[in-house]
Each structure stands twice: as structure tokens, then as C-alpha cells.
Amino acid sequence: QVGNYKRTVKRIDDGHRLCNDLMNCIHERARIEKGYAQQLTEWAKRWKQLVEKGPQYGTVERAWCAFMSEAEKVSELHLEVKGSLMNEDFEKIKNWQKEAFHKQMMGGFKETKEAEDGFRKAQKPWAKKLKEVEAAKKAYHAACKEEKLAISRETNSKADPALNPEQLKKLQDKVERSKQDVLKTKEKYEKSLKELDNATPQYMENMEQVFEQCQQFEEKRLRFFREVLLEVQKHLDLSNVASYKNIYRDLEQNIKTADAVEDLRWFRANQGPGMSMNWPQFEEWSADLNRTLSRREKKKASDGVTLTGINQTGDQTGVSQPNKHSSSLSVQSNTVQSVQSSYNPFEDEEDTGSTVSEKEDNKIKNVSSYEKNQSYPTDWSDEESNNPFSSTDANGDTNPFDEDTSPAMEVRVRALYDYEGQEQDELSFKAGDELTKMENEDEQGWCKGRLDNGQVGLYPANYVEPIQ
């Protein structure tokens, strides 16, 4: 029908838009692949540090860390998927669209205009004849209507005695002319309709020729889309990638190599009865050792368990460098001993607004209750009073995990001299600063105090004086 070719012409414009839609679809998938790869990398980095610094050891630790290695390798594969989607598939569609659709200066596409002109040219002769048929049809129907009206008037006039013969003759003549007009218009209508029927085969041939051209253009687009979608499927299907299969084969092998007997043997040799011992030896007094073990050092419990390993002669056999797999008795200092119970290691990073790197800096030591190189106190005693789980403590009268503090009246004091703390649990202040003394002087001449900023620590008793 006339004008209905526009649906076929519109399909060309739709093909250009579908190219854009497919590119956007692939671009969004590439962003997902990239985001997943980044999350895998961040997760692997964070948990690798947590496991390495945590209490797990031996072959089971290596099996655990194998999951982080798997995540890093899978992350690399997904980055390759992202690169293939954008550098190959996306660009391929973009280039094909540019070659298949040519924009015009006045807007629209050249292919659309050519198709529309072809349909209009093929339809123009037949549409002209169709217009003539419609006009002849209209004239014939009007003549038939006029004939019927004239016959009706003539019939009514015969029953009217007041009508003279002359008027009756005019009505009869009108009927004759109407019949002749009907015959003429009918003949013309039939003739134009016959001409239209004769032109229809040629019209159909011309229209189908232009339509087939549009079909061929659309077939190229459909075949191209199928080809691109198959390539996208190959890029996304990691199950056929040999390296992807190898990742999980290696992961399974690493897990299966975990040996409880071997780990227990290692722990016995490095942390148990099989480790090398550093028995107490006679040592000469040195000016550097200006004070003996004090209650302050007992509380701190972070300088290692080797008490007699300080050697002024340069012999390093007394103190061994801490190492995760070494057999030294000493344990690395400056480690975190407590865990914040409110921390959830599986907390979503986006909920707190912090990045993964910030989590690593602030909370990486809080997942495990203690670390591999955690220091342990050197106190030992067989007295029942040192048992934190004695009957008094078990009844809830005291907290066995609280520091040993003796009640004392807090006193405000003023610093006489500047003092720079040498240890982590010592206070630093300037002459004239005021602070609060919380505990009286111990046997080594140290007091416990609190600065106005809330910091609590030790300081030399003779560096301050009471405020009167």
C-alpha cells in the first residue's frame, strides 16, 4: 500500500541505534569485569597480610594463602576479559557502524534517504494511477446517486395531478441524462481500474527490488551482530581458558599439601620443646643497664621474652632476629595484643566510607586475637596468687585481665624539667606543664601519671613537684 514502505526505511535508522545499544551493553559489562577484578585484588592483598600476620602457620597457612593467589590470577583474567570487550568487540562494532551508516549534512543517513527515494520512485506511477481510480470511482458513485434521485423525483411527479406535462418531460429527460452519466463514469472507472491492474505487476516488481536491497542491508547487520555476540561469548567464557582451569588445579593441589603432622612438627621445633634455648648466663654490669626489670616493664610485656640476651661484646647469639619460621626464643616487639571485639572482618567497605587501603592501615591487626610475632610476658610463678583464674576472680570480684594498679590519691603536679619519653609507655612533657599523678613512686623512682590530653604513662618522680 502507498506509504507503508516507511516501516522498512525506519528499520535502517533502528539498525544504527541498535549498534549504539550493543556498544553500551558491552561497555557496562567491561566496567563490571574491571570492578570485580579490582575487588578481587584488594581482597587478596588485605587478607594475605592478615593471614601472614595472624597466628596460622605452616602448610595450612600456605593453603589458606593459595586462595589469595587464586584471586589475584582470576583478577588478571577478568582484566583481560575487560580489555578484550573494549579493545576488540566494542571497537569492532564502532568501526562497522561507521562504515555501514553515513551521516548527511542535513541530518539522517545516506542509506535511509536512498531507500526512501527508491520506494518513492517505484511507487510513483502506480500511486498516480491509483489516484485516478479513486477519482473515477468517486464520479461513478456520484452519478449513481444522481440517477437514483432523478428516478425518485419522476416517480413522485406522476402521482401529482398538479404537475403539467412540460415539467414532467423535464424530469424524464433528467433521468435519461443520469443514466448516460452512470454509463460513462462506470466505463471510465472500469478503464482506470484495468490500467491500474495492468500496472500492478511492474509496481510490485519495482517495490520488491528496493525492498530486497533493504533486506540485504539488514542481513549484513544481523549477521554482524551474531558474529560479534559469538566473539563476546568466547571472551566471557573462562571455562575454556586453559590458564583458568590451571588456577583451580593448582589451588586444589596447594590445599591438599596441607599436612597437620608437618605443621605440628614445625611448631614443636620452633615454638615448643624443640626450639633452641637461651639459658641465663653471668653478665658484667654495664652503665647502659641503668635500671633493672621494673613493674613498668612487666606491664609492657613488649620487649621480648629474652631477658639476658643483651650482650655488650657484640655477640649476637643471645638475641636472634625475629622471623616467622626461625627457631629463636625472642619474639618481635611493638605488636598489637588485643582485639577490638566490635570489628567485623566481613564488613562491607562501602558502608563505612573507607577504602580497603585504609582498612588495612587501621584494622589489619584486629581480626586475629594475636599475631605470629606477639610478645609474651616473662613473669612466672608457682604461687596461687598469680593465677588469674583463682576462686576470687572466678566469682567476678576482680578482672584478671586488668592491669595491676594500686589505689592512690590523684595529685596535681608540675614539671620541673623537660622530659622526652624513651619508651612507648612513658610520658613526654615540658618544664612548667601540669599533669596528674595517679600512682606513687615505685622502687625504681618512677610514677604513673596522666596528661591533660588523657595520655597515661610513666615519668621520673624527681622531674615534678606537687602544686601547692
Coordinates of C-alpha atoms in Angstrom, one line a residue:
Q1 CA 0.0 0.0 0.0
V2 CA 1.0 3.6 -0.6
G3 CA 3.3 4.9 2.1
N4 CA 3.7 1.7 4.1
Y5 CA 7.3 1.3 3.0
K6 CA 8.3 3.7 5.8
R7 CA 8.4 0.8 8.2
T8 CA 11.2 -0.7 6.1
V9 CA 13.0 2.6 5.9
K10 CA 12.8 3.1 9.6
R11 CA 14.5 -0.2 10.2
I12 CA 17.7 1.3 8.8
D13 CA 17.7 4.0 11.5
D14 CA 16.9 1.4 14.1
G15 CA 20.0 -0.5 13.0
H16 CA 22.2 2.4 13.8
R17 CA 20.6 2.8 17.2
L18 CA 21.0 -0.9 17.9
C19 CA 24.7 -0.6 17.3
N20 CA 24.9 2.1 20.0
D21 CA 22.8 -0.1 22.3
L22 CA 25.1 -3.1 21.8
M23 CA 28.2 -0.9 22.4
N24 CA 26.7 0.4 25.6
C25 CA 25.8 -3.1 26.7
I26 CA 29.4 -4.3 26.2
H27 CA 30.8 -1.2 27.9
E28 CA 28.8 -1.8 31.0
R29 CA 29.9 -5.4 31.1
A30 CA 33.5 -4.3 30.8
R31 CA 33.1 -2.0 33.7
I32 CA 31.7 -4.9 35.8
E33 CA 34.6 -7.1 34.9
K34 CA 37.1 -4.3 35.8
G35 CA 35.3 -3.6 39.1
Y36 CA 35.3 -7.3 40.0
A37 CA 39.0 -7.6 39.2
Q38 CA 39.8 -4.7 41.4
Q39 CA 37.8 -6.0 44.3
L40 CA 39.5 -9.4 44.0
T41 CA 42.9 -7.8 44.1
E42 CA 42.0 -5.6 47.1
W43 CA 40.5 -8.6 48.9
A44 CA 43.6 -10.8 48.2
K45 CA 46.0 -8.1 49.3
R46 CA 44.2 -7.4 52.5
W47 CA 43.7 -11.0 53.6
K48 CA 47.1 -12.1 52.6
Q49 CA 48.5 -9.6 55.1
L50 CA 46.0 -10.7 57.7
V51 CA 46.9 -14.3 57.3
E52 CA 50.6 -13.7 57.2
K53 CA 50.5 -11.6 60.4
G54 CA 47.9 -13.9 62.1
P55 CA 48.6 -16.9 64.2
Q56 CA 48.2 -19.5 61.5
Y57 CA 51.4 -21.2 60.4
G58 CA 52.9 -23.9 58.3
T59 CA 51.3 -25.8 55.4
V60 CA 47.8 -24.8 56.4
E61 CA 48.8 -21.2 56.1
R62 CA 50.2 -21.8 52.6
A63 CA 46.9 -23.5 51.7
W64 CA 45.0 -20.5 53.0
C65 CA 47.2 -18.1 51.1
A66 CA 46.6 -20.1 48.0
F67 CA 43.1 -18.6 47.8
M68 CA 44.6 -15.1 47.7
S69 CA 46.9 -16.2 44.9
E70 CA 43.9 -17.7 43.1
A71 CA 42.0 -14.3 43.4
E72 CA 45.0 -12.4 42.0
K73 CA 45.2 -14.7 39.0
V74 CA 41.5 -14.6 38.4
S75 CA 41.6 -10.9 38.7
E76 CA 44.2 -10.8 35.9
L77 CA 41.9 -12.9 33.7
H78 CA 38.9 -10.7 34.3
L79 CA 41.1 -7.7 33.4
E80 CA 41.9 -9.5 30.2
V81 CA 38.2 -10.0 29.6
K82 CA 37.6 -6.3 30.1
G83 CA 40.4 -5.5 27.6
S84 CA 39.0 -7.9 25.0
L85 CA 35.5 -6.5 25.3
M86 CA 36.6 -2.9 24.9
N87 CA 39.6 -3.2 22.6
E88 CA 38.2 -5.8 20.3
D89 CA 34.4 -6.1 20.4
F90 CA 33.5 -2.5 21.2
E91 CA 35.9 -1.1 18.6
K92 CA 34.7 -3.7 16.0
I93 CA 31.1 -2.5 16.4
K94 CA 32.1 1.1 16.3
N95 CA 34.1 0.7 13.1
W96 CA 31.4 -1.3 11.4
Q97 CA 28.7 1.2 12.3
K98 CA 30.9 4.0 10.9
E99 CA 31.4 2.1 7.6
A100 CA 27.7 1.0 7.3
F101 CA 26.0 4.3 8.1
H102 CA 27.0 7.6 6.5
K103 CA 25.6 10.8 8.0
Q104 CA 24.3 13.6 5.8
M105 CA 24.9 17.3 6.1
M106 CA 21.2 17.9 6.6
G107 CA 20.7 15.1 9.1
G108 CA 19.8 11.5 8.8
F109 CA 21.7 8.8 7.0
K110 CA 22.5 8.3 3.3
E111 CA 21.2 4.7 3.4
T112 CA 17.9 5.9 4.7
K113 CA 17.4 8.5 2.0
E114 CA 18.4 6.1 -0.8
A115 CA 15.9 3.5 0.4
E116 CA 13.1 6.1 0.8
D117 CA 13.9 7.6 -2.7
G118 CA 13.9 4.1 -4.2
F119 CA 10.5 3.2 -2.7
R120 CA 9.0 6.6 -3.7
K121 CA 10.3 6.3 -7.3
A122 CA 9.0 2.7 -7.7
Q123 CA 5.6 3.7 -6.2
K124 CA 5.0 7.0 -8.0
P125 CA 3.5 5.7 -11.3
W126 CA 1.2 3.2 -9.6
A127 CA 0.2 5.8 -7.0
K128 CA -0.8 8.1 -9.8
K129 CA -3.0 5.5 -11.4
L130 CA -4.4 4.6 -8.0
K131 CA -5.4 8.2 -7.6
E132 CA -7.2 8.2 -11.0
V133 CA -9.0 5.1 -10.0
E134 CA -10.2 6.7 -6.8
A135 CA -11.4 9.8 -8.7
A136 CA -13.3 7.6 -11.3
K137 CA -14.8 5.6 -8.5
K138 CA -16.0 8.8 -6.8
A139 CA -17.5 10.1 -10.0
Y140 CA -19.3 6.9 -10.8
H141 CA -20.8 6.6 -7.3
A142 CA -21.9 10.3 -7.6
A143 CA -23.6 9.5 -10.9
C144 CA -25.4 6.5 -9.5
K145 CA -26.6 8.6 -6.6
E146 CA -27.9 11.3 -9.0
E147 CA -29.7 8.7 -11.2
K148 CA -31.5 7.3 -8.2
L149 CA -32.6 10.7 -7.1
A150 CA -33.9 11.6 -10.6
I151 CA -35.9 8.4 -10.9
S152 CA -37.4 9.0 -7.5
R153 CA -38.5 12.5 -8.5
E154 CA -40.0 11.2 -11.7
T155 CA -42.0 8.6 -9.9
N156 CA -43.4 11.1 -7.4
S157 CA -44.3 13.6 -10.2
K158 CA -46.5 11.0 -11.9
A159 CA -48.7 10.8 -8.8
D160 CA -49.0 14.6 -8.6
P161 CA -52.0 15.9 -10.7
A162 CA -51.0 19.5 -10.4
L163 CA -47.8 18.9 -12.3
N164 CA -48.1 20.0 -16.0
P165 CA -46.7 17.8 -18.9
E166 CA -43.8 20.2 -19.5
Q167 CA -42.4 19.7 -16.1
L168 CA -42.9 16.0 -16.2
K169 CA -41.0 16.0 -19.5
K170 CA -38.0 17.7 -17.9
L171 CA -37.9 15.1 -15.1
Q172 CA -37.9 12.3 -17.6
D173 CA -35.0 14.0 -19.5
K174 CA -33.1 14.3 -16.2
V175 CA -33.5 10.6 -15.7
E176 CA -32.1 9.8 -19.2
R177 CA -29.1 12.1 -18.7
S178 CA -28.4 10.5 -15.3
K179 CA -28.4 7.0 -16.8
Q180 CA -26.0 8.1 -19.5
D181 CA -23.7 9.7 -16.9
V182 CA -23.7 6.5 -15.0
L183 CA -22.7 4.5 -18.0
K184 CA -19.9 7.0 -18.9
T185 CA -18.5 7.2 -15.4
K186 CA -18.7 3.4 -15.0
E187 CA -16.9 2.9 -18.2
K188 CA -14.2 5.3 -17.1
Y189 CA -13.9 3.7 -13.7
E190 CA -13.6 0.3 -15.2
K191 CA -11.0 1.5 -17.7
S192 CA -8.8 3.2 -15.0
L193 CA -9.1 0.2 -12.8
K194 CA -8.0 -2.1 -15.6
E195 CA -5.0 0.2 -16.2
L196 CA -4.1 0.0 -12.5
D197 CA -4.4 -3.8 -12.6
N198 CA -2.1 -3.9 -15.6
A199 CA 0.5 -1.7 -13.8
T200 CA 0.4 -3.6 -10.6
P201 CA 2.9 -6.4 -11.6
Q202 CA 5.5 -3.9 -12.6
Y203 CA 4.8 -1.9 -9.5
M204 CA 5.3 -4.9 -7.3
E205 CA 8.5 -5.9 -9.0
N206 CA 10.0 -2.4 -8.6
M207 CA 8.9 -2.2 -4.9
E208 CA 10.3 -5.7 -4.2
Q209 CA 13.6 -4.8 -5.8
V210 CA 14.0 -1.8 -3.4
F211 CA 12.8 -3.9 -0.5
E212 CA 15.3 -6.7 -1.2
Q213 CA 18.1 -4.0 -1.2
C214 CA 16.9 -3.0 2.3
Q215 CA 16.7 -6.7 3.3
Q216 CA 20.3 -7.2 2.2
F217 CA 21.5 -4.3 4.2
E218 CA 19.6 -5.6 7.3
E219 CA 21.0 -9.1 6.7
K220 CA 24.6 -7.7 6.9
R221 CA 23.7 -6.1 10.2
L222 CA 22.1 -9.2 11.7
R223 CA 25.0 -11.4 10.6
F224 CA 27.5 -8.9 12.0
F225 CA 25.7 -8.8 15.4
R226 CA 25.6 -12.6 15.5
E227 CA 29.4 -12.7 14.8
V228 CA 30.1 -10.1 17.5
L229 CA 28.0 -11.8 20.1
L230 CA 29.8 -15.1 19.5
E231 CA 33.1 -13.3 20.0
V232 CA 31.8 -11.7 23.2
Q233 CA 30.8 -15.2 24.4
K234 CA 34.3 -16.5 23.7
H235 CA 35.8 -13.6 25.7
L236 CA 33.5 -14.1 28.6
D237 CA 33.7 -17.9 28.7
L238 CA 36.7 -18.5 31.1
S239 CA 35.8 -22.2 31.4
N240 CA 37.6 -22.9 28.0
V241 CA 40.7 -20.9 29.0
A242 CA 43.5 -23.3 30.0
S243 CA 45.1 -20.9 32.5
Y244 CA 41.7 -20.6 34.3
K245 CA 41.5 -24.3 34.7
N246 CA 45.1 -24.4 35.9
I247 CA 44.4 -21.9 38.6
Y248 CA 41.9 -24.2 40.4
R249 CA 44.0 -27.3 39.8
D250 CA 46.9 -25.5 41.5
L251 CA 44.6 -24.3 44.2
E252 CA 43.4 -27.8 44.9
Q253 CA 46.9 -29.1 45.0
N254 CA 48.0 -26.4 47.4
I255 CA 45.1 -27.3 49.7
K256 CA 45.9 -31.0 49.6
T257 CA 49.5 -30.3 50.5
A258 CA 48.4 -29.0 53.9
D259 CA 49.7 -31.5 56.5
A260 CA 48.7 -31.3 60.1
V261 CA 51.6 -33.6 61.2
E262 CA 54.1 -31.5 59.5
D263 CA 52.7 -28.3 61.0
L264 CA 52.8 -29.8 64.5
R265 CA 56.3 -30.9 64.0
W266 CA 57.4 -27.4 62.8
F267 CA 55.6 -25.8 65.8
R268 CA 57.4 -28.2 68.2
A269 CA 60.8 -27.4 66.7
N270 CA 60.3 -23.6 66.6
Q271 CA 57.8 -22.7 69.3
G272 CA 57.9 -25.8 71.6
P273 CA 60.3 -28.0 73.4
G274 CA 62.5 -28.5 70.3
M275 CA 63.4 -24.8 70.0
S276 CA 66.9 -23.6 70.9
M277 CA 67.1 -22.1 74.4
N278 CA 69.0 -19.1 75.7
W279 CA 69.8 -20.1 79.3
P280 CA 70.7 -17.4 81.8
Q281 CA 74.4 -16.6 81.9
F282 CA 76.6 -14.4 84.1
E283 CA 76.8 -10.9 82.8
E284 CA 79.0 -8.0 83.9
W285 CA 77.3 -4.8 85.0
S286 CA 77.2 -2.0 82.4
A287 CA 76.3 1.6 82.7
D288 CA 73.8 1.1 79.8
L289 CA 71.8 -1.2 82.0
N290 CA 70.9 1.7 84.4
R291 CA 67.9 0.0 85.9
T292 CA 66.7 -3.5 86.5
L293 CA 63.4 -5.1 85.5
S294 CA 60.6 -3.0 87.0
R295 CA 56.9 -3.3 87.3
R296 CA 56.7 -0.9 84.4
E297 CA 58.4 -3.4 82.1
K298 CA 56.3 -6.2 83.4
K299 CA 53.2 -4.4 82.4
K300 CA 54.5 -3.5 79.0
A301 CA 55.5 -7.1 78.0
S302 CA 56.6 -6.0 74.6
D303 CA 60.4 -6.2 74.7
G304 CA 60.5 -9.9 74.1
V305 CA 61.0 -12.9 76.4
T306 CA 64.8 -12.9 76.2
L307 CA 65.9 -11.2 79.4
T308 CA 69.6 -12.0 79.4
G309 CA 70.2 -11.6 75.7
I310 CA 71.7 -8.1 75.9
N311 CA 75.4 -8.6 75.0
Q312 CA 77.8 -5.6 75.1
T313 CA 80.6 -7.5 73.3
G314 CA 78.7 -7.6 70.0
D315 CA 77.9 -11.3 70.3
Q316 CA 74.5 -11.7 68.6
T317 CA 73.9 -15.3 69.8
G318 CA 72.0 -14.0 72.8
V319 CA 69.3 -12.2 70.8
S320 CA 68.1 -13.6 67.5
Q321 CA 66.2 -11.6 64.9
P322 CA 62.5 -12.4 65.0
N323 CA 61.4 -14.4 62.0
K324 CA 58.2 -16.2 61.1
H325 CA 59.9 -19.5 60.7
S326 CA 63.0 -19.0 62.9
S327 CA 63.8 -21.0 66.0
S328 CA 64.7 -18.0 68.2
L329 CA 63.1 -17.7 71.6
S330 CA 62.7 -13.9 71.4
V331 CA 59.6 -12.6 69.8
Q332 CA 59.3 -9.3 67.8
S333 CA 58.1 -6.3 69.8
N334 CA 55.7 -3.5 69.0
T335 CA 52.8 -5.8 68.1
V336 CA 49.2 -5.5 68.9
Q337 CA 48.0 -7.8 71.7
S338 CA 44.3 -7.1 71.9
V339 CA 41.4 -7.3 69.5
Q340 CA 38.6 -4.9 69.2
S341 CA 35.5 -7.1 69.5
S342 CA 33.3 -4.7 67.7
Y343 CA 35.2 -5.1 64.4
N344 CA 33.7 -7.3 61.8
P345 CA 36.3 -8.5 59.2
F346 CA 33.5 -9.1 56.7
E347 CA 32.1 -5.6 57.0
D348 CA 31.3 -4.0 53.6
E349 CA 33.9 -1.3 52.9
E350 CA 31.3 0.9 51.2
D351 CA 29.1 1.0 54.3
T352 CA 31.9 2.8 56.3
G353 CA 33.0 5.1 53.5
S354 CA 36.7 3.9 53.9
T355 CA 38.8 2.4 51.2
V356 CA 40.4 -1.0 51.5
S357 CA 43.8 0.5 52.0
E358 CA 42.5 2.5 55.0
K359 CA 41.1 -0.7 56.4
E360 CA 44.5 -2.3 56.1
D361 CA 46.2 0.6 58.0
N362 CA 43.6 0.8 60.7
K363 CA 42.1 -2.6 61.3
I364 CA 44.5 -5.2 59.8
K365 CA 45.7 -6.2 63.2
N366 CA 42.3 -6.6 64.8
V367 CA 41.0 -9.7 63.0
S368 CA 43.1 -12.2 64.9
S369 CA 43.3 -12.3 68.7
Y370 CA 47.1 -12.2 68.4
E371 CA 49.8 -12.2 65.8
K372 CA 52.6 -14.6 65.0
N373 CA 55.2 -12.3 66.5
Q374 CA 53.2 -11.3 69.5
S375 CA 55.3 -10.8 72.6
Y376 CA 54.6 -12.7 75.8
P377 CA 55.2 -11.7 79.4
T378 CA 58.2 -13.2 81.1
D379 CA 56.7 -13.5 84.6
W380 CA 56.4 -16.9 86.0
S381 CA 55.5 -18.1 89.5
D382 CA 54.1 -21.1 91.2
E383 CA 52.1 -19.0 93.7
E384 CA 48.4 -19.3 93.6
S385 CA 48.0 -15.6 93.9
N386 CA 49.3 -15.1 90.4
N387 CA 46.6 -17.4 88.9
P388 CA 44.2 -15.1 87.0
F389 CA 41.5 -17.8 87.3
S390 CA 41.6 -18.1 91.1
S391 CA 38.4 -18.5 93.0
T392 CA 38.2 -14.8 93.8
D393 CA 38.5 -13.8 90.2
A394 CA 36.1 -16.5 89.1
N395 CA 33.5 -15.1 91.4
G396 CA 33.7 -11.9 89.5
D397 CA 35.3 -9.8 92.3
T398 CA 38.2 -8.7 90.1
N399 CA 39.0 -8.8 86.4
P400 CA 42.1 -10.9 85.8
F401 CA 42.8 -9.0 82.6
D402 CA 43.0 -5.6 84.2
E403 CA 46.4 -4.1 84.9
D404 CA 47.8 -4.4 88.4
T405 CA 47.0 -1.0 89.9
S406 CA 47.2 0.1 93.5
P407 CA 44.8 2.6 94.7
A408 CA 46.3 6.1 95.3
M409 CA 45.0 9.6 95.7
E410 CA 45.4 11.6 92.5
V411 CA 47.6 14.7 92.9
R412 CA 48.3 17.6 90.5
V413 CA 52.0 18.1 89.9
R414 CA 54.1 20.5 87.8
A415 CA 57.1 19.5 85.6
L416 CA 60.4 21.0 86.7
Y417 CA 62.4 19.9 83.6
D418 CA 61.7 18.9 80.1
Y419 CA 61.4 15.1 79.6
E420 CA 61.2 13.1 76.4
G421 CA 59.8 9.6 76.8
Q422 CA 62.2 6.9 75.8
E423 CA 59.6 4.1 75.7
Q424 CA 56.1 3.8 74.3
D425 CA 54.6 3.8 77.8
E426 CA 56.5 6.9 79.0
L427 CA 55.1 10.5 79.0
S428 CA 56.7 13.4 77.4
F429 CA 56.3 17.0 78.7
K430 CA 58.0 20.4 79.0
A431 CA 59.0 22.3 82.1
G432 CA 56.0 24.0 83.6
D433 CA 53.5 21.6 82.2
E434 CA 50.9 20.3 84.7
L435 CA 49.7 16.7 85.0
T436 CA 48.0 14.4 87.4
K437 CA 50.0 11.8 89.4
M438 CA 47.9 8.6 89.6
E439 CA 50.4 6.3 91.4
N440 CA 53.1 6.9 94.0
E441 CA 56.8 6.4 93.2
D442 CA 57.9 2.8 92.9
E443 CA 61.3 1.3 93.9
Q444 CA 63.0 2.5 90.7
G445 CA 61.8 6.1 91.1
W446 CA 59.0 6.1 88.5
C447 CA 55.5 7.4 88.9
K448 CA 52.4 6.8 86.8
G449 CA 50.5 9.9 85.6
R450 CA 48.0 11.3 83.2
L451 CA 48.5 14.4 81.0
D452 CA 45.6 16.8 80.4
N453 CA 45.1 15.3 76.9
G454 CA 44.2 11.9 78.5
Q455 CA 47.5 10.1 77.8
V456 CA 48.6 7.8 80.6
G457 CA 52.1 6.7 81.2
L458 CA 55.2 6.7 83.4
Y459 CA 57.7 9.5 84.2
P460 CA 60.6 10.1 86.6
A461 CA 59.4 11.1 90.0
N462 CA 62.1 13.7 90.6
Y463 CA 61.1 15.6 87.4
V464 CA 58.0 17.1 89.0
E465 CA 56.8 18.8 92.2
P466 CA 53.4 19.0 93.8
I467 CA 51.3 22.1 93.1
Q468 CA 50.7 23.9 96.3

